[in-house]
Amino acid sequence: MSLSAAEVNKIAWLARLAIDDDKVEAYARDLSQILGFVEQLGSVDTSRVAPMAHPLDEAQRLRPDTVTETDQRALFQAHAPLVEAGLYLVPKVIE
């Protein structure tokens, strides 16, 4: 796939990037080469390759799901200006 200078300028505008006019052709050439490489990758037969989330087949190390702190809600809410039924009451900011 070959990109024109106009397409590179449109992509740059959509991405909110500023590209100097004297560098547009170089960007078009480089991006066209990248897209050509992606097209080559699309032609590779991957039917026998198993999908994977990570190239290293390792198990995720997880910590045990245990409570490490005590419930201190009453202590924290004692310092709040307004509390009702265990909830913090705040002033209305949107009409």
mmCIF file with all atom_site columns, C-alpha atoms in Angstrom:
data_model
loop_
_atom_site.group_PDB
_atom_site.id
_atom_site.type_symbol
_atom_site.label_atom_id
_atom_site.label_alt_id
_atom_site.label_comp_id
_atom_site.label_asym_id
_atom_site.label_entity_id
_atom_site.label_seq_id
_atom_site.pdbx_PDB_ins_code
_atom_site.Cartn_x
_atom_site.Cartn_y
_atom_site.Cartn_z
_atom_site.occupancy
_atom_site.B_iso_or_equiv
_atom_site.pdbx_formal_charge
_atom_site.auth_seq_id
_atom_site.auth_comp_id
_atom_site.auth_asym_id
_atom_site.auth_atom_id
_atom_site.pdbx_PDB_model_num
ATOM 1  C CA . MET A 1 1  ? 0.000   0.000   0.000  1.00 0.00 ? 1  MET A CA 1
ATOM 2  C CA . SER A 1 2  ? 1.359   3.382   -0.955 1.00 0.00 ? 2  SER A CA 1
ATOM 3  C CA . LEU A 1 3  ? 0.332   6.567   0.810  1.00 0.00 ? 3  LEU A CA 1
ATOM 4  C CA . SER A 1 4  ? 0.229   9.908   -0.955 1.00 0.00 ? 4  SER A CA 1
ATOM 5  C CA . ALA A 1 5  ? 1.347   13.197  0.550  1.00 0.00 ? 5  ALA A CA 1
ATOM 6  C CA . ALA A 1 6  ? -2.294  14.248  0.840  1.00 0.00 ? 6  ALA A CA 1
ATOM 7  C CA . GLU A 1 7  ? -3.117  11.108  2.830  1.00 0.00 ? 7  GLU A CA 1
ATOM 8  C CA . VAL A 1 8  ? -0.169  11.683  5.150  1.00 0.00 ? 8  VAL A CA 1
ATOM 9  C CA . ASN A 1 9  ? -1.305  15.281  5.706  1.00 0.00 ? 9  ASN A CA 1
ATOM 10 C CA . LYS A 1 10 ? -4.846  14.069  6.465  1.00 0.00 ? 10 LYS A CA 1
ATOM 11 C CA . ILE A 1 11 ? -3.559  11.443  8.922  1.00 0.00 ? 11 ILE A CA 1
ATOM 12 C CA . ALA A 1 12 ? -1.372  14.078  10.588 1.00 0.00 ? 12 ALA A CA 1
ATOM 13 C CA . TRP A 1 13 ? -4.338  16.449  10.825 1.00 0.00 ? 13 TRP A CA 1
ATOM 14 C CA . LEU A 1 14 ? -6.545  13.731  12.375 1.00 0.00 ? 14 LEU A CA 1
ATOM 15 C CA . ALA A 1 15 ? -3.800  12.897  14.874 1.00 0.00 ? 15 ALA A CA 1
ATOM 16 C CA . ARG A 1 16 ? -3.243  16.603  15.556 1.00 0.00 ? 16 ARG A CA 1
ATOM 17 C CA . LEU A 1 17 ? 0.411   16.329  14.499 1.00 0.00 ? 17 LEU A CA 1
ATOM 18 C CA . ALA A 1 18 ? 2.401   19.065  12.815 1.00 0.00 ? 18 ALA A CA 1
ATOM 19 C CA . ILE A 1 19 ? 4.591   17.838  9.950  1.00 0.00 ? 19 ILE A CA 1
ATOM 20 C CA . ASP A 1 20 ? 6.910   20.126  8.024  1.00 0.00 ? 20 ASP A CA 1
ATOM 21 C CA . ASP A 1 21 ? 6.068   20.294  4.329  1.00 0.00 ? 21 ASP A CA 1
ATOM 22 C CA . ASP A 1 22 ? 9.587   19.215  3.352  1.00 0.00 ? 22 ASP A CA 1
ATOM 23 C CA . LYS A 1 23 ? 9.243   16.002  5.409  1.00 0.00 ? 23 LYS A CA 1
ATOM 24 C CA . VAL A 1 24 ? 5.820   14.845  4.167  1.00 0.00 ? 24 VAL A CA 1
ATOM 25 C CA . GLU A 1 25 ? 7.268   12.766  1.322  1.00 0.00 ? 25 GLU A CA 1
ATOM 26 C CA . ALA A 1 26 ? 9.685   10.996  3.694  1.00 0.00 ? 26 ALA A CA 1
ATOM 27 C CA . TYR A 1 27 ? 6.817   10.218  6.063  1.00 0.00 ? 27 TYR A CA 1
ATOM 28 C CA . ALA A 1 28 ? 4.740   8.910   3.151  1.00 0.00 ? 28 ALA A CA 1
ATOM 29 C CA . ARG A 1 29 ? 7.575   6.615   2.062  1.00 0.00 ? 29 ARG A CA 1
ATOM 30 C CA . ASP A 1 30 ? 8.235   5.334   5.614  1.00 0.00 ? 30 ASP A CA 1
ATOM 31 C CA . LEU A 1 31 ? 4.569   4.768   6.417  1.00 0.00 ? 31 LEU A CA 1
ATOM 32 C CA . SER A 1 32 ? 4.063   2.996   3.091  1.00 0.00 ? 32 SER A CA 1
ATOM 33 C CA . GLN A 1 33 ? 6.923   0.634   3.927  1.00 0.00 ? 33 GLN A CA 1
ATOM 34 C CA . ILE A 1 34 ? 5.404   -0.082  7.349  1.00 0.00 ? 34 ILE A CA 1
ATOM 35 C CA . LEU A 1 35 ? 1.996   -0.808  5.788  1.00 0.00 ? 35 LEU A CA 1
ATOM 36 C CA . GLY A 1 36 ? 3.677   -3.065  3.215  1.00 0.00 ? 36 GLY A CA 1
ATOM 37 C CA . PHE A 1 37 ? 5.295   -5.024  6.031  1.00 0.00 ? 37 PHE A CA 1
ATOM 38 C CA . VAL A 1 38 ? 1.922   -5.379  7.768  1.00 0.00 ? 38 VAL A CA 1
ATOM 39 C CA . GLU A 1 39 ? 0.474   -6.734  4.511  1.00 0.00 ? 39 GLU A CA 1
ATOM 40 C CA . GLN A 1 40 ? 3.291   -9.306  4.396  1.00 0.00 ? 40 GLN A CA 1
ATOM 41 C CA . LEU A 1 41 ? 2.469   -10.385 7.949  1.00 0.00 ? 41 LEU A CA 1
ATOM 42 C CA . GLY A 1 42 ? -1.163  -10.857 6.934  1.00 0.00 ? 42 GLY A CA 1
ATOM 43 C CA . SER A 1 43 ? -0.167  -13.407 4.294  1.00 0.00 ? 43 SER A CA 1
ATOM 44 C CA . VAL A 1 44 ? 1.598   -15.711 6.780  1.00 0.00 ? 44 VAL A CA 1
ATOM 45 C CA . ASP A 1 45 ? -0.253  -18.965 7.596  1.00 0.00 ? 45 ASP A CA 1
ATOM 46 C CA . THR A 1 46 ? -0.951  -18.884 11.342 1.00 0.00 ? 46 THR A CA 1
ATOM 47 C CA . SER A 1 47 ? -3.616  -21.604 11.393 1.00 0.00 ? 47 SER A CA 1
ATOM 48 C CA . ARG A 1 48 ? -1.390  -23.939 13.440 1.00 0.00 ? 48 ARG A CA 1
ATOM 49 C CA . VAL A 1 49 ? -0.306  -21.273 15.927 1.00 0.00 ? 49 VAL A CA 1
ATOM 50 C CA . ALA A 1 50 ? -2.242  -21.323 19.183 1.00 0.00 ? 50 ALA A CA 1
ATOM 51 C CA . PRO A 1 51 ? -3.525  -17.952 20.384 1.00 0.00 ? 51 PRO A CA 1
ATOM 52 C CA . MET A 1 52 ? -1.741  -16.718 23.461 1.00 0.00 ? 52 MET A CA 1
ATOM 53 C CA . ALA A 1 53 ? -1.834  -13.747 25.771 1.00 0.00 ? 53 ALA A CA 1
ATOM 54 C CA . HIS A 1 54 ? 1.893   -13.741 26.449 1.00 0.00 ? 54 HIS A CA 1
ATOM 55 C CA . PRO A 1 55 ? 4.865   -15.326 24.684 1.00 0.00 ? 55 PRO A CA 1
ATOM 56 C CA . LEU A 1 56 ? 6.065   -16.926 27.909 1.00 0.00 ? 56 LEU A CA 1
ATOM 57 C CA . ASP A 1 57 ? 3.683   -19.618 29.110 1.00 0.00 ? 57 ASP A CA 1
ATOM 58 C CA . GLU A 1 58 ? 3.723   -18.736 32.788 1.00 0.00 ? 58 GLU A CA 1
ATOM 59 C CA . ALA A 1 59 ? 1.017   -18.598 35.410 1.00 0.00 ? 59 ALA A CA 1
ATOM 60 C CA . GLN A 1 60 ? 0.108   -15.262 36.944 1.00 0.00 ? 60 GLN A CA 1
ATOM 61 C CA . ARG A 1 61 ? 1.348   -14.896 40.495 1.00 0.00 ? 61 ARG A CA 1
ATOM 62 C CA . LEU A 1 62 ? -1.563  -13.711 42.601 1.00 0.00 ? 62 LEU A CA 1
ATOM 63 C CA . ARG A 1 63 ? -1.657  -12.830 46.240 1.00 0.00 ? 63 ARG A CA 1
ATOM 64 C CA . PRO A 1 64 ? -4.260  -14.509 48.436 1.00 0.00 ? 64 PRO A CA 1
ATOM 65 C CA . ASP A 1 65 ? -7.528  -12.575 48.666 1.00 0.00 ? 65 ASP A CA 1
ATOM 66 C CA . THR A 1 66 ? -7.528  -11.949 52.410 1.00 0.00 ? 66 THR A CA 1
ATOM 67 C CA . VAL A 1 67 ? -8.519  -8.953  54.544 1.00 0.00 ? 67 VAL A CA 1
ATOM 68 C CA . THR A 1 68 ? -5.412  -7.161  55.788 1.00 0.00 ? 68 THR A CA 1
ATOM 69 C CA . GLU A 1 69 ? -6.996  -4.139  57.494 1.00 0.00 ? 69 GLU A CA 1
ATOM 70 C CA . THR A 1 70 ? -9.799  -3.785  60.001 1.00 0.00 ? 70 THR A CA 1
ATOM 71 C CA . ASP A 1 71 ? -12.988 -1.831  59.293 1.00 0.00 ? 71 ASP A CA 1
ATOM 72 C CA . GLN A 1 72 ? -12.342 1.772   60.366 1.00 0.00 ? 72 GLN A CA 1
ATOM 73 C CA . ARG A 1 73 ? -15.362 3.439   58.738 1.00 0.00 ? 73 ARG A CA 1
ATOM 74 C CA . ALA A 1 74 ? -16.758 4.752   62.030 1.00 0.00 ? 74 ALA A CA 1
ATOM 75 C CA . LEU A 1 75 ? -13.380 6.265   62.930 1.00 0.00 ? 75 LEU A CA 1
ATOM 76 C CA . PHE A 1 76 ? -13.039 8.001   59.547 1.00 0.00 ? 76 PHE A CA 1
ATOM 77 C CA . GLN A 1 77 ? -16.633 9.217   59.483 1.00 0.00 ? 77 GLN A CA 1
ATOM 78 C CA . ALA A 1 78 ? -16.289 10.720  62.939 1.00 0.00 ? 78 ALA A CA 1
ATOM 79 C CA . HIS A 1 79 ? -14.243 13.495  61.289 1.00 0.00 ? 79 HIS A CA 1
ATOM 80 C CA . ALA A 1 80 ? -16.719 14.113  58.437 1.00 0.00 ? 80 ALA A CA 1
ATOM 81 C CA . PRO A 1 81 ? -19.062 17.112  58.676 1.00 0.00 ? 81 PRO A CA 1
ATOM 82 C CA . LEU A 1 82 ? -22.191 15.194  57.542 1.00 0.00 ? 82 LEU A CA 1
ATOM 83 C CA . VAL A 1 83 ? -22.815 11.443  57.619 1.00 0.00 ? 83 VAL A CA 1
ATOM 84 C CA . GLU A 1 84 ? -26.046 9.508   57.246 1.00 0.00 ? 84 GLU A CA 1
ATOM 85 C CA . ALA A 1 85 ? -26.507 5.707   57.310 1.00 0.00 ? 85 ALA A CA 1
ATOM 86 C CA . GLY A 1 86 ? -22.778 5.123   56.861 1.00 0.00 ? 86 GLY A CA 1
ATOM 87 C CA . LEU A 1 87 ? -22.533 7.432   53.853 1.00 0.00 ? 87 LEU A CA 1
ATOM 88 C CA . TYR A 1 88 ? -20.767 10.777  53.459 1.00 0.00 ? 88 TYR A CA 1
ATOM 89 C CA . LEU A 1 89 ? -23.128 13.651  52.615 1.00 0.00 ? 89 LEU A CA 1
ATOM 90 C CA . VAL A 1 90 ? -21.704 16.334  50.370 1.00 0.00 ? 90 VAL A CA 1
ATOM 91 C CA . PRO A 1 91 ? -23.149 19.614  49.114 1.00 0.00 ? 91 PRO A CA 1
ATOM 92 C CA . LYS A 1 92 ? -24.953 19.562  45.782 1.00 0.00 ? 92 LYS A CA 1
ATOM 93 C CA . VAL A 1 93 ? -22.673 21.004  43.093 1.00 0.00 ? 93 VAL A CA 1
ATOM 94 C CA . ILE A 1 94 ? -24.732 20.413  39.931 1.00 0.00 ? 94 ILE A CA 1
ATOM 95 C CA . GLU A 1 95 ? -28.159 21.968  39.555 1.00 0.00 ? 95 GLU A CA 1
#
